[in-house]
Amino acid sequence: MSTLEVKAIQAPSGFDLQMPAGNIVQVVSTSYTPSSHATFSSTSYADSGLTLNITPKTSGNKILCLTTLNARAYADSSQDMDGWNNLVVGSTQLVERRMNGDNMGKLGDSVWFPYSNTFEYLYTTSNTNAHTFKMQIKVDASNRTHQMHTEMTSTMVLMEVQG
């Protein structure tokens, strides 16, 4: 039996080696635990601080985004703590999830409730420019407050999948 050993495979000049469709081309990841609570009390989305960039190797490839946002919401006996989390690429909304705190604030105590929202999204690229994925937070009403959690790590993983 023969053994073939190579140190590298290189495409001929003018050609680009392509992975078969469905293969992972690259993976980037980040974790985020703020040192202080970033406070969100606006009814408009604001960046949470969980952000990650990826530059696709080939236009038309897909980016699989796996994200877990850990935050907390304040509630007292007079208010609910409803809010929203939003996954965007650039300024394009991909997924929006509601943090439904109906009646949690009506338990009688003023407390912070931790929550976790998980997002999975398969995004198709249209170019090889850098793409910025980020999580955003907003509240339902101006008398509500959410914060990034300082004791729980939020994460984002981006995987480029060959188209």
PDB file of C-alpha atoms in Angstrom:
ATOM      1  CA  MET A   1       0.000   0.000   0.000  1.00  0.00           C
ATOM      2  CA  SER A   2       1.234   3.514  -0.826  1.00  0.00           C
ATOM      3  CA  THR A   3       0.991   6.615   1.341  1.00  0.00           C
ATOM      4  CA  LEU A   4       0.590  10.104  -0.069  1.00  0.00           C
ATOM      5  CA  GLU A   5       1.878  12.882   2.166  1.00  0.00           C
ATOM      6  CA  VAL A   6       1.364  16.550   1.330  1.00  0.00           C
ATOM      7  CA  LYS A   7       2.013  19.753   3.251  1.00  0.00           C
ATOM      8  CA  ALA A   8      -0.455  21.863   1.275  1.00  0.00           C
ATOM      9  CA  ILE A   9      -2.806  21.735  -1.662  1.00  0.00           C
ATOM     10  CA  GLN A  10      -2.733  24.769  -3.887  1.00  0.00           C
ATOM     11  CA  ALA A  11      -5.047  25.644  -6.747  1.00  0.00           C
ATOM     12  CA  PRO A  12      -3.468  26.348 -10.115  1.00  0.00           C
ATOM     13  CA  SER A  13      -2.930  29.996 -10.935  1.00  0.00           C
ATOM     14  CA  GLY A  14      -6.246  31.692 -11.733  1.00  0.00           C
ATOM     15  CA  PHE A  15      -8.357  29.116  -9.883  1.00  0.00           C
ATOM     16  CA  ASP A  16      -9.840  29.082  -6.389  1.00  0.00           C
ATOM     17  CA  LEU A  17     -10.294  25.910  -4.375  1.00  0.00           C
ATOM     18  CA  GLN A  18     -13.885  25.588  -3.128  1.00  0.00           C
ATOM     19  CA  MET A  19     -15.197  23.485  -0.308  1.00  0.00           C
ATOM     20  CA  PRO A  20     -18.212  21.317  -1.162  1.00  0.00           C
ATOM     21  CA  ALA A  21     -21.612  22.843  -0.367  1.00  0.00           C
ATOM     22  CA  GLY A  22     -22.605  22.568   3.268  1.00  0.00           C
ATOM     23  CA  ASN A  23     -19.074  22.518   4.672  1.00  0.00           C
ATOM     24  CA  ILE A  24     -18.019  25.001   7.333  1.00  0.00           C
ATOM     25  CA  VAL A  25     -15.532  27.459   5.834  1.00  0.00           C
ATOM     26  CA  GLN A  26     -14.744  29.529   8.943  1.00  0.00           C
ATOM     27  CA  VAL A  27     -15.919  30.055  12.523  1.00  0.00           C
ATOM     28  CA  VAL A  28     -15.663  33.195  14.663  1.00  0.00           C
ATOM     29  CA  SER A  29     -17.005  33.631  18.175  1.00  0.00           C
ATOM     30  CA  THR A  30     -17.168  36.040  21.054  1.00  0.00           C
ATOM     31  CA  SER A  31     -18.368  36.150  24.604  1.00  0.00           C
ATOM     32  CA  TYR A  32     -19.499  39.248  26.453  1.00  0.00           C
ATOM     33  CA  THR A  33     -19.842  39.883  30.152  1.00  0.00           C
ATOM     34  CA  PRO A  34     -20.028  43.615  30.848  1.00  0.00           C
ATOM     35  CA  SER A  35     -18.123  44.924  33.871  1.00  0.00           C
ATOM     36  CA  SER A  36     -21.052  47.182  34.721  1.00  0.00           C
ATOM     37  CA  HIS A  37     -24.757  47.004  33.975  1.00  0.00           C
ATOM     38  CA  ALA A  38     -25.602  48.758  30.698  1.00  0.00           C
ATOM     39  CA  THR A  39     -29.124  50.059  31.258  1.00  0.00           C
ATOM     40  CA  PHE A  40     -31.850  50.030  28.601  1.00  0.00           C
ATOM     41  CA  SER A  41     -35.017  52.007  29.249  1.00  0.00           C
ATOM     42  CA  SER A  42     -35.860  53.215  25.735  1.00  0.00           C
ATOM     43  CA  THR A  43     -38.703  51.985  23.534  1.00  0.00           C
ATOM     44  CA  SER A  44     -36.246  52.156  20.597  1.00  0.00           C
ATOM     45  CA  TYR A  45     -33.604  49.493  20.044  1.00  0.00           C
ATOM     46  CA  ALA A  46     -30.090  50.126  21.361  1.00  0.00           C
ATOM     47  CA  ASP A  47     -26.996  47.942  20.899  1.00  0.00           C
ATOM     48  CA  SER A  48     -26.431  45.579  23.831  1.00  0.00           C
ATOM     49  CA  GLY A  49     -22.651  45.348  23.411  1.00  0.00           C
ATOM     50  CA  LEU A  50     -22.774  41.790  22.037  1.00  0.00           C
ATOM     51  CA  THR A  51     -21.320  42.284  18.535  1.00  0.00           C
ATOM     52  CA  LEU A  52     -19.300  40.137  16.120  1.00  0.00           C
ATOM     53  CA  ASN A  53     -17.892  40.657  12.602  1.00  0.00           C
ATOM     54  CA  ILE A  54     -17.307  38.101   9.862  1.00  0.00           C
ATOM     55  CA  THR A  55     -16.005  38.541   6.322  1.00  0.00           C
ATOM     56  CA  PRO A  56     -17.361  35.791   4.036  1.00  0.00           C
ATOM     57  CA  LYS A  57     -14.807  34.089   1.820  1.00  0.00           C
ATOM     58  CA  THR A  58     -17.359  33.695  -0.995  1.00  0.00           C
ATOM     59  CA  SER A  59     -20.433  35.708  -1.952  1.00  0.00           C
ATOM     60  CA  GLY A  60     -23.602  33.658  -1.639  1.00  0.00           C
ATOM     61  CA  ASN A  61     -22.339  31.582   1.260  1.00  0.00           C
ATOM     62  CA  LYS A  62     -24.503  31.366   4.351  1.00  0.00           C
ATOM     63  CA  ILE A  63     -23.682  32.545   7.864  1.00  0.00           C
ATOM     64  CA  LEU A  64     -25.142  30.464  10.682  1.00  0.00           C
ATOM     65  CA  CYS A  65     -25.528  32.725  13.715  1.00  0.00           C
ATOM     66  CA  LEU A  66     -25.965  31.128  17.154  1.00  0.00           C
ATOM     67  CA  THR A  67     -26.497  33.656  19.942  1.00  0.00           C
ATOM     68  CA  THR A  68     -27.439  33.620  23.602  1.00  0.00           C
ATOM     69  CA  LEU A  69     -28.220  36.975  25.209  1.00  0.00           C
ATOM     70  CA  ASN A  70     -28.251  37.048  29.016  1.00  0.00           C
ATOM     71  CA  ALA A  71     -29.860  40.099  30.565  1.00  0.00           C
ATOM     72  CA  ARG A  72     -32.114  41.064  33.420  1.00  0.00           C
ATOM     73  CA  ALA A  73     -35.333  43.041  33.742  1.00  0.00           C
ATOM     74  CA  TYR A  74     -36.522  45.153  36.644  1.00  0.00           C
ATOM     75  CA  ALA A  75     -40.017  44.791  37.971  1.00  0.00           C
ATOM     76  CA  ASP A  76     -41.891  46.280  40.872  1.00  0.00           C
ATOM     77  CA  SER A  77     -45.426  45.920  42.148  1.00  0.00           C
ATOM     78  CA  SER A  78     -46.763  48.525  39.712  1.00  0.00           C
ATOM     79  CA  GLN A  79     -45.341  47.411  36.371  1.00  0.00           C
ATOM     80  CA  ASP A  80     -44.675  44.497  34.091  1.00  0.00           C
ATOM     81  CA  MET A  81     -41.168  44.103  32.733  1.00  0.00           C
ATOM     82  CA  ASP A  82     -41.810  43.366  29.070  1.00  0.00           C
ATOM     83  CA  GLY A  83     -39.066  44.016  26.567  1.00  0.00           C
ATOM     84  CA  TRP A  84     -37.641  42.911  23.239  1.00  0.00           C
ATOM     85  CA  ASN A  85     -34.355  41.496  21.969  1.00  0.00           C
ATOM     86  CA  ASN A  86     -33.351  41.921  18.353  1.00  0.00           C
ATOM     87  CA  LEU A  87     -30.691  40.197  16.205  1.00  0.00           C
ATOM     88  CA  VAL A  88     -29.476  42.388  13.341  1.00  0.00           C
ATOM     89  CA  VAL A  89     -26.813  42.260  10.653  1.00  0.00           C
ATOM     90  CA  GLY A  90     -25.778  45.787   9.782  1.00  0.00           C
ATOM     91  CA  SER A  91     -29.090  47.605  10.075  1.00  0.00           C
ATOM     92  CA  THR A  92     -31.221  44.683   8.844  1.00  0.00           C
ATOM     93  CA  GLN A  93     -33.425  42.980  11.419  1.00  0.00           C
ATOM     94  CA  LEU A  94     -33.122  39.187  11.338  1.00  0.00           C
ATOM     95  CA  VAL A  95     -35.006  37.957  14.422  1.00  0.00           C
ATOM     96  CA  GLU A  96     -36.962  39.737  17.132  1.00  0.00           C
ATOM     97  CA  ARG A  97     -37.992  38.044  20.392  1.00  0.00           C
ATOM     98  CA  ARG A  98     -40.181  39.319  23.183  1.00  0.00           C
ATOM     99  CA  MET A  99     -39.183  38.904  26.799  1.00  0.00           C
ATOM    100  CA  ASN A 100     -42.667  38.528  28.236  1.00  0.00           C
ATOM    101  CA  GLY A 101     -42.747  39.554  31.871  1.00  0.00           C
ATOM    102  CA  ASP A 102     -46.496  39.973  32.229  1.00  0.00           C
ATOM    103  CA  ASN A 103     -47.517  39.811  35.865  1.00  0.00           C
ATOM    104  CA  MET A 104     -43.985  39.078  37.109  1.00  0.00           C
ATOM    105  CA  GLY A 105     -43.720  42.641  38.391  1.00  0.00           C
ATOM    106  CA  LYS A 106     -46.994  42.307  40.210  1.00  0.00           C
ATOM    107  CA  LEU A 107     -45.654  39.857  42.750  1.00  0.00           C
ATOM    108  CA  GLY A 108     -45.281  42.664  45.273  1.00  0.00           C
ATOM    109  CA  ASP A 109     -41.481  42.967  45.406  1.00  0.00           C
ATOM    110  CA  SER A 110     -39.114  45.208  43.479  1.00  0.00           C
ATOM    111  CA  VAL A 111     -36.665  42.730  41.998  1.00  0.00           C
ATOM    112  CA  TRP A 112     -34.393  42.032  39.031  1.00  0.00           C
ATOM    113  CA  PHE A 113     -35.381  38.964  37.004  1.00  0.00           C
ATOM    114  CA  PRO A 114     -32.589  37.362  34.939  1.00  0.00           C
ATOM    115  CA  TYR A 115     -33.549  36.044  31.509  1.00  0.00           C
ATOM    116  CA  SER A 116     -31.883  34.356  28.576  1.00  0.00           C
ATOM    117  CA  ASN A 117     -32.892  34.550  24.912  1.00  0.00           C
ATOM    118  CA  THR A 118     -31.371  32.192  22.346  1.00  0.00           C
ATOM    119  CA  PHE A 119     -31.309  32.991  18.633  1.00  0.00           C
ATOM    120  CA  GLU A 120     -30.449  30.789  15.650  1.00  0.00           C
ATOM    121  CA  TYR A 121     -30.493  32.296  12.178  1.00  0.00           C
ATOM    122  CA  LEU A 122     -29.146  31.243   8.769  1.00  0.00           C
ATOM    123  CA  TYR A 123     -28.232  34.378   6.820  1.00  0.00           C
ATOM    124  CA  THR A 124     -27.348  34.352   3.095  1.00  0.00           C
ATOM    125  CA  THR A 125     -24.555  36.698   2.088  1.00  0.00           C
ATOM    126  CA  SER A 126     -24.627  38.732  -1.105  1.00  0.00           C
ATOM    127  CA  ASN A 127     -21.008  39.942  -1.065  1.00  0.00           C
ATOM    128  CA  THR A 128     -17.625  39.430   0.579  1.00  0.00           C
ATOM    129  CA  ASN A 129     -17.739  42.605   2.669  1.00  0.00           C
ATOM    130  CA  ALA A 130     -17.484  42.428   6.449  1.00  0.00           C
ATOM    131  CA  HIS A 131     -20.859  41.696   8.072  1.00  0.00           C
ATOM    132  CA  THR A 132     -21.544  42.934  11.610  1.00  0.00           C
ATOM    133  CA  PHE A 133     -24.003  40.899  13.677  1.00  0.00           C
ATOM    134  CA  LYS A 134     -25.276  42.408  16.923  1.00  0.00           C
ATOM    135  CA  MET A 135     -27.900  42.043  19.593  1.00  0.00           C
ATOM    136  CA  GLN A 136     -30.151  44.925  20.600  1.00  0.00           C
ATOM    137  CA  ILE A 137     -32.554  45.568  23.507  1.00  0.00           C
ATOM    138  CA  LYS A 138     -35.624  47.759  23.979  1.00  0.00           C
ATOM    139  CA  VAL A 139     -38.458  47.948  26.511  1.00  0.00           C
ATOM    140  CA  ASP A 140     -42.226  48.077  25.931  1.00  0.00           C
ATOM    141  CA  ALA A 141     -42.776  51.264  27.926  1.00  0.00           C
ATOM    142  CA  SER A 142     -40.525  54.031  29.208  1.00  0.00           C
ATOM    143  CA  ASN A 143     -41.101  53.077  32.854  1.00  0.00           C
ATOM    144  CA  ARG A 144     -39.395  49.693  32.355  1.00  0.00           C
ATOM    145  CA  THR A 145     -35.688  48.865  32.621  1.00  0.00           C
ATOM    146  CA  HIS A 146     -33.513  46.054  31.254  1.00  0.00           C
ATOM    147  CA  GLN A 147     -29.787  45.560  31.745  1.00  0.00           C
ATOM    148  CA  MET A 148     -27.059  43.348  30.357  1.00  0.00           C
ATOM    149  CA  HIS A 149     -26.270  40.828  33.085  1.00  0.00           C
ATOM    150  CA  THR A 150     -22.820  41.227  34.683  1.00  0.00           C
ATOM    151  CA  GLU A 151     -22.769  37.731  36.152  1.00  0.00           C
ATOM    152  CA  MET A 152     -23.881  35.759  33.088  1.00  0.00           C
ATOM    153  CA  THR A 153     -21.924  35.602  29.842  1.00  0.00           C
ATOM    154  CA  SER A 154     -23.654  36.297  26.537  1.00  0.00           C
ATOM    155  CA  THR A 155     -22.228  34.525  23.476  1.00  0.00           C
ATOM    156  CA  MET A 156     -22.309  34.712  19.683  1.00  0.00           C
ATOM    157  CA  VAL A 157     -20.918  32.187  17.193  1.00  0.00           C
ATOM    158  CA  LEU A 158     -20.860  32.824  13.422  1.00  0.00           C
ATOM    159  CA  MET A 159     -20.140  29.939  11.039  1.00  0.00           C
ATOM    160  CA  GLU A 160     -19.700  30.484   7.313  1.00  0.00           C
ATOM    161  CA  VAL A 161     -21.294  27.605   5.399  1.00  0.00           C
ATOM    162  CA  GLN A 162     -20.269  26.951   1.790  1.00  0.00           C
ATOM    163  CA  GLY A 163     -23.210  27.628  -0.530  1.00  0.00           C
TER     164      GLY A 163
END
